[in-house]
């Protein structure tokens, strides 16, 4: 049995197993860099074998660092961006930080004041806000204030804005379907209170007009599968509509179900495209053509930027794919020839 069994492994044990000094292990844990790749490999292998985790309390007493980061949400937060938060948490934990999610009530200025209080409280080393706050922009840590970074892709009700509301892929959807011979379309829209829904509705109308296609209506939806189902069930039996562009996957799934209930094959009679690329749609029959929204990448990039600000390091360079990307699957195909 190893000499560390039953006890919390120490940095000295990690150093001994990796055949390096404890100062080298400490340097690795501080992410100071400059270590040889072989040294990094041995240290990481020793940490993994021992199950070593830094003692954040002791580190805080020595360095005045807390090892904690905060993610700010406007309150009440009824729809949490769980995929973004999960990806951000993984990045934080891998870097040796704990994170806590803080929901702050009030208007933007009140939340900005509360954010400043948190940044100067000494309780956290960095603050990541999902919505923009007046007077606060990305800033590195100082001896008296925590670092701050903002995602800026959500409004005060956590509705997607900015790149999350970019609807340019709707044009790509309609153009692709038009290339397949589709000329008659229906759009099942999201609630008008959502910037993303308004943008998708607007781009849909613009591209239909630009390409000389025919829209047989825009159905006001509520993001539910029932809404998509009702929209397709309401089409006349002789409707020339052969393509449905839905503003999210649940409404698209409802549209597919309604088509099948009417005896309309998908995509043989009706092509359907959704948005969000939910897992259920990928495994449905037929699998759903949709728009991937890479919220995980958004969370990773934001947290990496915050950690760089905390440490006074340059933001890591990475090649970012577009946040929204069309993925074609079984629910779309060539336009049928209707009698």
XYZ file of C-alpha atoms in Angstrom:
339
model
C 0.000 0.000 0.000
C 1.331 3.445 -0.909
C 2.391 5.851 1.835
C -0.366 8.306 0.824
C -3.272 5.855 1.274
C -5.998 7.275 3.480
C -4.473 10.742 3.559
C -4.795 13.752 1.293
C -1.822 13.707 -1.112
C 0.616 16.583 -0.712
C 2.642 18.582 -3.182
C 5.800 16.942 -1.767
C 4.457 13.488 -2.635
C 3.637 14.687 -6.157
C 7.194 16.013 -6.523
C 8.708 12.778 -5.226
C 6.690 10.606 -7.613
C 7.456 12.902 -10.589
C 11.191 13.101 -9.651
C 11.134 16.901 -9.539
C 11.337 19.521 -6.811
C 8.229 20.695 -5.001
C 9.005 24.182 -6.362
C 8.599 22.758 -9.890
C 5.205 21.286 -9.001
C 4.171 24.599 -7.453
C 5.260 26.393 -10.615
C 3.184 23.972 -12.707
C 0.123 24.565 -10.504
C 0.528 28.340 -10.823
C 0.592 27.943 -14.645
C 3.827 29.943 -14.799
C 4.988 28.024 -17.869
C 8.547 27.462 -19.014
C 8.641 23.798 -17.980
C 9.936 21.131 -20.334
C 7.213 18.974 -21.950
C 8.656 15.842 -20.304
C 8.558 17.548 -16.899
C 4.937 18.587 -17.456
C 4.091 15.013 -18.469
C 5.640 13.539 -15.302
C 3.984 16.068 -13.028
C 0.560 15.521 -14.626
C 0.986 11.746 -14.399
C 1.874 12.011 -10.709
C -1.086 14.282 -9.995
C -3.393 11.844 -11.770
C -1.972 8.773 -9.982
C -2.154 10.361 -6.537
C -5.481 12.110 -7.095
C -3.867 15.344 -5.909
C -5.991 18.475 -5.624
C -4.582 21.876 -4.568
C -5.492 22.997 -1.069
C -7.284 26.201 -2.032
C -7.713 27.410 1.552
C -4.005 27.163 2.299
C -3.145 28.758 -1.023
C -5.491 31.649 -0.263
C -3.789 32.306 3.090
C -0.359 32.380 1.435
C -1.152 34.308 -1.714
C -4.318 36.282 -0.850
C -6.040 34.360 -3.631
C -9.363 32.644 -3.089
C -9.397 30.230 -6.008
C -13.025 31.227 -6.636
C -14.765 32.790 -9.621
C -18.331 34.103 -9.850
C -20.757 33.947 -12.762
C -23.417 36.656 -12.613
C -26.981 36.139 -13.842
C -29.796 38.687 -13.879
C -32.686 37.688 -11.613
C -35.154 36.143 -11.813
C -33.344 33.644 -14.056
C -36.141 31.431 -15.376
C -34.191 29.961 -18.295
C -30.624 29.109 -17.352
C -28.029 28.754 -20.146
C -26.972 25.396 -18.716
C -24.791 24.333 -21.635
C -22.747 27.540 -21.464
C -22.434 27.307 -17.669
C -21.388 23.652 -17.741
C -18.639 24.268 -20.296
C -17.408 27.335 -18.406
C -17.315 25.325 -15.168
C -15.143 22.622 -16.755
C -12.606 25.236 -17.898
C -12.579 26.846 -14.445
C -12.155 23.565 -12.597
C -9.380 22.409 -14.919
C -7.564 25.660 -14.110
C -7.898 25.019 -10.373
C -10.818 27.359 -9.660
C -14.170 26.843 -8.006
C -17.111 28.735 -9.445
C -20.326 29.962 -7.956
C -23.375 31.239 -9.815
C -24.758 34.489 -8.381
C -28.197 35.799 -9.335
C -28.555 39.569 -8.846
C -31.909 41.331 -8.901
C -32.653 44.837 -10.109
C -32.011 46.887 -13.222
C -28.696 47.091 -15.048
C -27.297 49.926 -12.920
C -28.238 48.222 -9.670
C -26.685 44.976 -10.840
C -23.537 46.844 -11.911
C -23.237 48.271 -8.396
C -23.650 44.836 -6.842
C -21.081 43.432 -9.245
C -18.573 46.103 -8.174
C -19.221 45.250 -4.533
C -18.456 41.615 -5.262
C -15.328 42.507 -7.242
C -13.912 44.522 -4.339
C -15.032 42.146 -1.559
C -11.989 39.893 -1.742
C -14.273 36.878 -1.968
C -13.549 36.035 -5.621
C -10.691 36.490 -8.076
C -12.849 37.050 -11.125
C -16.405 37.821 -12.188
C -18.049 36.703 -15.440
C -21.308 38.448 -16.331
C -23.633 36.949 -18.914
C -25.253 40.325 -19.616
C -23.689 43.727 -20.210
C -23.525 46.058 -17.201
C -23.200 49.871 -17.377
C -19.662 51.106 -16.796
C -18.119 47.623 -16.707
C -16.008 46.129 -19.478
C -13.360 43.419 -19.559
C -10.632 44.359 -17.100
C -7.716 42.523 -15.484
C -7.402 41.874 -11.785
C -5.748 44.499 -9.582
C -4.630 44.265 -5.935
C -7.953 45.812 -4.880
C -10.377 44.469 -7.469
C -11.205 41.128 -9.075
C -11.000 40.674 -12.834
C -14.171 41.171 -14.841
C -15.324 39.752 -18.175
C -18.667 39.926 -19.922
C -20.245 37.475 -22.357
C -22.739 40.128 -23.482
C -24.873 37.662 -25.445
C -27.916 37.816 -23.145
C -30.383 40.524 -22.189
C -31.833 41.162 -18.737
C -34.225 38.217 -19.143
C -31.490 35.878 -20.442
C -32.873 36.026 -23.973
C -30.133 35.549 -26.548
C -28.851 38.719 -28.215
C -25.724 39.570 -30.193
C -24.271 36.540 -31.966
C -26.881 34.304 -30.326
C -29.578 36.266 -32.161
C -27.747 36.218 -35.484
C -30.294 34.827 -37.939
C -28.146 34.828 -41.072
C -28.259 31.018 -41.166
C -31.986 31.285 -41.987
C -30.923 32.591 -45.389
C -28.655 29.563 -45.811
C -31.579 27.259 -44.895
C -33.985 28.794 -47.409
C -31.325 28.995 -50.124
C -30.479 25.307 -49.659
C -34.128 24.282 -49.844
C -34.628 26.465 -52.917
C -31.664 24.693 -54.553
C -33.545 21.445 -53.884
C -36.517 22.797 -55.813
C -38.704 24.076 -52.982
C -40.750 27.156 -53.820
C -43.551 27.199 -51.205
C -42.596 27.789 -47.575
C -44.070 28.152 -44.092
C -42.287 29.700 -41.097
C -43.166 28.732 -37.532
C -41.782 31.655 -35.524
C -40.817 32.058 -31.893
C -42.357 34.597 -29.492
C -41.889 38.169 -30.660
C -40.474 39.157 -27.241
C -37.309 37.228 -28.093
C -34.731 39.119 -30.221
C -33.627 35.841 -31.809
C -37.188 35.032 -32.899
C -37.690 38.489 -34.395
C -34.398 38.237 -36.280
C -35.243 34.817 -37.734
C -38.647 36.048 -38.842
C -37.100 39.098 -40.533
C -34.378 37.169 -42.380
C -36.937 34.580 -43.508
C -39.131 37.299 -45.054
C -36.165 39.009 -46.698
C -34.721 35.899 -48.327
C -38.140 34.676 -49.505
C -38.625 38.010 -51.289
C -35.075 38.131 -52.628
C -35.305 34.675 -54.188
C -38.818 35.164 -55.556
C -40.236 32.330 -53.456
C -43.714 32.076 -51.915
C -44.374 32.206 -48.181
C -47.693 30.766 -47.067
C -47.557 32.497 -43.729
C -45.613 33.087 -40.551
C -47.219 31.275 -37.620
C -46.731 32.970 -34.257
C -45.319 30.275 -32.012
C -44.380 29.822 -28.374
C -41.362 27.476 -28.783
C -43.535 24.403 -28.058
C -43.864 21.215 -30.109
C -47.652 21.624 -29.918
C -47.366 24.917 -31.796
C -45.404 23.334 -34.644
C -47.873 20.468 -34.765
C -50.865 22.836 -34.975
C -49.231 24.915 -37.722
C -48.847 21.941 -40.068
C -52.215 20.407 -39.161
C -53.854 23.715 -40.133
C -52.506 23.599 -43.704
C -55.170 22.737 -46.306
C -54.955 19.255 -47.768
C -54.140 20.798 -51.128
C -51.510 23.136 -49.707
C -48.488 23.612 -51.978
C -46.195 24.110 -48.978
C -43.269 21.689 -49.211
C -40.854 23.235 -46.687
C -41.236 24.354 -43.070
C -38.624 26.524 -41.385
C -39.161 26.345 -37.619
C -37.528 28.708 -35.134
C -36.515 25.881 -32.781
C -36.284 22.091 -32.636
C -39.409 21.376 -30.531
C -41.613 23.257 -33.023
C -39.883 21.472 -35.896
C -40.460 18.116 -34.181
C -44.135 18.974 -33.795
C -44.307 19.883 -37.482
C -42.781 16.517 -38.444
C -45.276 14.649 -36.260
C -48.215 16.518 -37.799
C -46.981 15.778 -41.311
C -46.664 12.078 -40.566
C -50.109 12.009 -38.946
C -51.473 13.464 -42.195
C -49.741 10.797 -44.227
C -47.180 13.253 -45.560
C -43.747 11.702 -45.726
C -40.817 13.649 -44.319
C -38.924 14.634 -46.386
C -40.749 13.000 -49.346
C -43.705 15.411 -49.078
C -42.539 17.993 -46.530
C -39.029 19.099 -45.589
C -38.571 20.488 -42.069
C -35.669 22.382 -40.479
C -35.319 23.340 -36.805
C -32.887 25.344 -34.693
C -30.699 24.486 -31.633
C -29.700 20.936 -32.641
C -31.154 19.295 -29.537
C -30.040 15.731 -28.892
C -33.553 14.333 -29.273
C -33.762 15.704 -32.807
C -30.494 14.040 -33.784
C -31.860 10.627 -32.767
C -35.437 11.093 -34.023
C -36.833 9.299 -37.073
C -36.285 11.027 -39.383
C -33.293 12.772 -37.834
C -33.838 16.527 -37.798
C -31.964 19.029 -39.925
C -31.157 21.890 -37.581
C -28.821 24.728 -36.647
C -26.074 23.909 -34.182
C -25.665 26.679 -31.595
C -22.285 26.104 -29.972
C -23.043 27.442 -26.509
C -20.354 25.192 -25.047
C -17.691 26.952 -27.096
C -19.147 30.275 -26.004
C -18.803 29.260 -22.355
C -15.271 27.940 -22.799
C -14.052 31.071 -24.583
C -15.617 33.396 -21.997
C -14.125 31.520 -19.034
C -10.691 31.279 -20.668
C -10.798 35.041 -21.216
C -11.704 35.666 -17.564
C -8.945 33.378 -16.265
C -6.408 35.150 -18.486
C -7.536 38.468 -16.980
C -7.225 37.019 -13.473
C -3.674 35.863 -14.154
C -2.588 38.870 -16.189
C -1.937 36.683 -19.224
C -2.822 37.202 -22.904
C -6.125 35.693 -23.940
C -5.521 32.232 -25.470
C -5.623 32.279 -29.250
C -8.121 29.955 -30.873
C -9.762 29.598 -34.242
C -13.489 29.958 -33.649
C -16.074 28.384 -35.866
C -19.289 30.352 -36.386
C -21.549 30.080 -33.349
C -24.522 29.020 -35.498
C -24.018 26.304 -38.153
C -26.524 24.461 -40.351
C -26.465 20.650 -40.146
C -28.465 18.730 -42.739
C -30.022 15.382 -41.877
C -32.938 13.177 -42.936
C -35.770 15.676 -42.505
C -34.843 17.656 -45.624
C -34.808 16.524 -49.243
C -35.755 17.467 -52.795
C -39.102 19.149 -53.370
C -41.859 16.755 -54.429
C -43.833 17.122 -57.633
C -47.372 17.779 -56.425
C -50.301 16.820 -58.622
